[in-house]
Amino acid sequence: MEKLQLENLTNEQIAFQLILHSGNARSKVIQSLREYRGGKSEEAEQLLKEAEADLSVAHHIHFQLVQKEANREKTEFSLLLMHAEDHLMSTLSMKELVKELIELLKERNL
């Protein structure tokens, strides 16, 4: 996926980009577990890879925000940005849990 540059985006657009990419990843992570449960392990693995790509974009956006602040450029705080950050962090946690759950199921031949 293409890296998104933030220079020409409003704060709201940045937050919505975070929500978009982490939301897409979250959907793919959940669907991967459903596919695995349905006996489609290859599809599950592919969905996890796609989720990783979406999360990579979201992570890059987040990193740019952190870099901006490290360079003493203030980011305007908003409830929308806080929601976007929460969305990203919960998706990252969910991805790790689903990956571990799938590995556990594999070990038990389920």
mmCIF file of C-alpha atoms in Angstrom:
data_model
loop_
_atom_site.group_PDB
_atom_site.id
_atom_site.type_symbol
_atom_site.label_atom_id
_atom_site.label_comp_id
_atom_site.label_asym_id
_atom_site.label_seq_id
_atom_site.Cartn_x
_atom_site.Cartn_y
_atom_site.Cartn_z
ATOM 1 C CA MET A 1 0.000 0.000 0.000
ATOM 2 C CA GLU A 2 1.009 3.537 -0.656
ATOM 3 C CA LYS A 3 2.343 5.676 2.193
ATOM 4 C CA LEU A 4 0.108 8.629 2.964
ATOM 5 C CA GLN A 5 1.683 12.046 3.512
ATOM 6 C CA LEU A 6 -0.093 14.335 5.948
ATOM 7 C CA GLU A 7 1.031 17.772 4.781
ATOM 8 C CA ASN A 8 -2.055 18.521 2.697
ATOM 9 C CA LEU A 9 -4.633 16.965 5.022
ATOM 10 C CA THR A 10 -6.720 18.608 7.719
ATOM 11 C CA ASN A 11 -6.653 17.206 11.239
ATOM 12 C CA GLU A 12 -10.069 15.659 10.622
ATOM 13 C CA GLN A 13 -8.873 13.996 7.421
ATOM 14 C CA ILE A 14 -5.867 12.584 9.239
ATOM 15 C CA ALA A 15 -8.083 11.141 11.968
ATOM 16 C CA PHE A 16 -10.438 9.650 9.394
ATOM 17 C CA GLN A 17 -7.506 8.067 7.544
ATOM 18 C CA LEU A 18 -6.430 6.405 10.795
ATOM 19 C CA ILE A 19 -9.984 5.176 11.375
ATOM 20 C CA LEU A 20 -10.313 3.985 7.775
ATOM 21 C CA HIS A 21 -7.130 1.925 7.688
ATOM 22 C CA SER A 22 -7.388 0.516 11.200
ATOM 23 C CA GLY A 23 -11.090 -0.233 10.629
ATOM 24 C CA ASN A 24 -10.310 -2.105 7.415
ATOM 25 C CA ALA A 25 -7.649 -4.060 9.276
ATOM 26 C CA ARG A 26 -10.018 -4.854 12.138
ATOM 27 C CA SER A 27 -12.614 -6.249 9.727
ATOM 28 C CA LYS A 28 -9.991 -8.428 8.046
ATOM 29 C CA VAL A 29 -8.657 -9.697 11.373
ATOM 30 C CA ILE A 30 -12.134 -10.743 12.510
ATOM 31 C CA GLN A 31 -12.897 -12.289 9.122
ATOM 32 C CA SER A 32 -9.614 -14.224 9.234
ATOM 33 C CA LEU A 33 -10.698 -15.954 12.437
ATOM 34 C CA ARG A 34 -14.078 -16.751 10.889
ATOM 35 C CA GLU A 35 -12.390 -18.162 7.793
ATOM 36 C CA TYR A 36 -10.076 -20.291 9.915
ATOM 37 C CA ARG A 37 -13.019 -21.609 11.926
ATOM 38 C CA GLY A 38 -14.673 -22.482 8.602
ATOM 39 C CA GLY A 39 -11.690 -24.592 7.579
ATOM 40 C CA LYS A 40 -10.193 -22.040 5.211
ATOM 41 C CA SER A 41 -6.748 -21.577 6.706
ATOM 42 C CA GLU A 42 -5.139 -20.161 3.544
ATOM 43 C CA GLU A 43 -7.837 -17.505 3.271
ATOM 44 C CA ALA A 44 -7.356 -16.702 6.955
ATOM 45 C CA GLU A 45 -3.624 -16.221 6.464
ATOM 46 C CA GLN A 46 -4.208 -14.003 3.432
ATOM 47 C CA LEU A 47 -6.640 -11.814 5.368
ATOM 48 C CA LEU A 48 -4.089 -11.409 8.163
ATOM 49 C CA LYS A 49 -1.495 -10.306 5.604
ATOM 50 C CA GLU A 50 -3.951 -7.789 4.175
ATOM 51 C CA ALA A 51 -4.717 -6.542 7.679
ATOM 52 C CA GLU A 52 -0.986 -6.071 8.276
ATOM 53 C CA ALA A 53 -0.791 -3.927 5.122
ATOM 54 C CA ASP A 54 -3.691 -1.753 6.295
ATOM 55 C CA LEU A 55 -2.117 -1.431 9.722
ATOM 56 C CA SER A 56 1.173 -0.469 8.147
ATOM 57 C CA VAL A 57 -0.508 2.543 6.532
ATOM 58 C CA ALA A 58 -2.205 3.494 9.798
ATOM 59 C CA HIS A 59 1.041 3.043 11.697
ATOM 60 C CA HIS A 60 2.849 5.286 9.208
ATOM 61 C CA ILE A 61 0.236 8.012 9.731
ATOM 62 C CA HIS A 62 0.617 7.649 13.491
ATOM 63 C CA PHE A 63 4.403 7.785 13.210
ATOM 64 C CA GLN A 64 4.185 11.007 11.197
ATOM 65 C CA LEU A 65 2.046 12.556 13.940
ATOM 66 C CA VAL A 66 4.587 11.524 16.570
ATOM 67 C CA GLN A 67 7.456 12.888 14.464
ATOM 68 C CA LYS A 68 5.602 16.150 13.982
ATOM 69 C CA GLU A 69 5.192 16.541 17.721
ATOM 70 C CA ALA A 70 8.816 15.549 18.346
ATOM 71 C CA ASN A 71 9.751 18.442 16.049
ATOM 72 C CA ARG A 72 7.733 20.754 18.326
ATOM 73 C CA GLU A 73 4.839 21.093 15.905
ATOM 74 C CA LYS A 74 1.710 20.779 17.986
ATOM 75 C CA THR A 75 -1.069 18.486 16.865
ATOM 76 C CA GLU A 76 -4.493 19.824 17.686
ATOM 77 C CA PHE A 77 -6.152 17.496 20.167
ATOM 78 C CA SER A 78 -9.699 16.432 19.402
ATOM 79 C CA LEU A 79 -12.112 13.745 20.441
ATOM 80 C CA LEU A 80 -11.999 12.495 16.845
ATOM 81 C CA LEU A 81 -8.212 12.066 16.966
ATOM 82 C CA MET A 82 -8.477 10.332 20.333
ATOM 83 C CA HIS A 83 -11.078 7.971 18.842
ATOM 84 C CA ALA A 84 -8.804 7.289 15.862
ATOM 85 C CA GLU A 85 -5.860 6.502 18.140
ATOM 86 C CA ASP A 86 -8.051 4.214 20.243
ATOM 87 C CA HIS A 87 -9.266 2.472 17.104
ATOM 88 C CA LEU A 88 -5.696 1.856 15.956
ATOM 89 C CA MET A 89 -4.457 0.580 19.304
ATOM 90 C CA SER A 90 -7.408 -1.754 19.853
ATOM 91 C CA THR A 91 -6.994 -3.164 16.342
ATOM 92 C CA LEU A 92 -3.308 -3.824 16.976
ATOM 93 C CA SER A 93 -4.214 -5.692 20.169
ATOM 94 C CA MET A 94 -6.977 -7.625 18.449
ATOM 95 C CA LYS A 95 -4.641 -8.657 15.621
ATOM 96 C CA GLU A 96 -2.103 -10.079 18.049
ATOM 97 C CA LEU A 97 -4.782 -11.968 19.985
ATOM 98 C CA VAL A 98 -6.320 -13.440 16.826
ATOM 99 C CA LYS A 99 -2.908 -14.506 15.523
ATOM 100 C CA GLU A 100 -2.195 -16.260 18.828
ATOM 101 C CA LEU A 101 -5.640 -17.845 18.862
ATOM 102 C CA ILE A 102 -5.192 -19.218 15.349
ATOM 103 C CA GLU A 103 -1.779 -20.625 16.309
ATOM 104 C CA LEU A 104 -3.322 -22.262 19.382
ATOM 105 C CA LEU A 105 -6.065 -23.783 17.261
ATOM 106 C CA LYS A 106 -3.472 -25.061 14.770
ATOM 107 C CA GLU A 107 -1.472 -26.709 17.567
ATOM 108 C CA ARG A 108 -4.616 -28.501 18.717
ATOM 109 C CA ASN A 109 -5.534 -29.495 15.155
ATOM 110 C CA LEU A 110 -8.799 -27.582 15.322
#
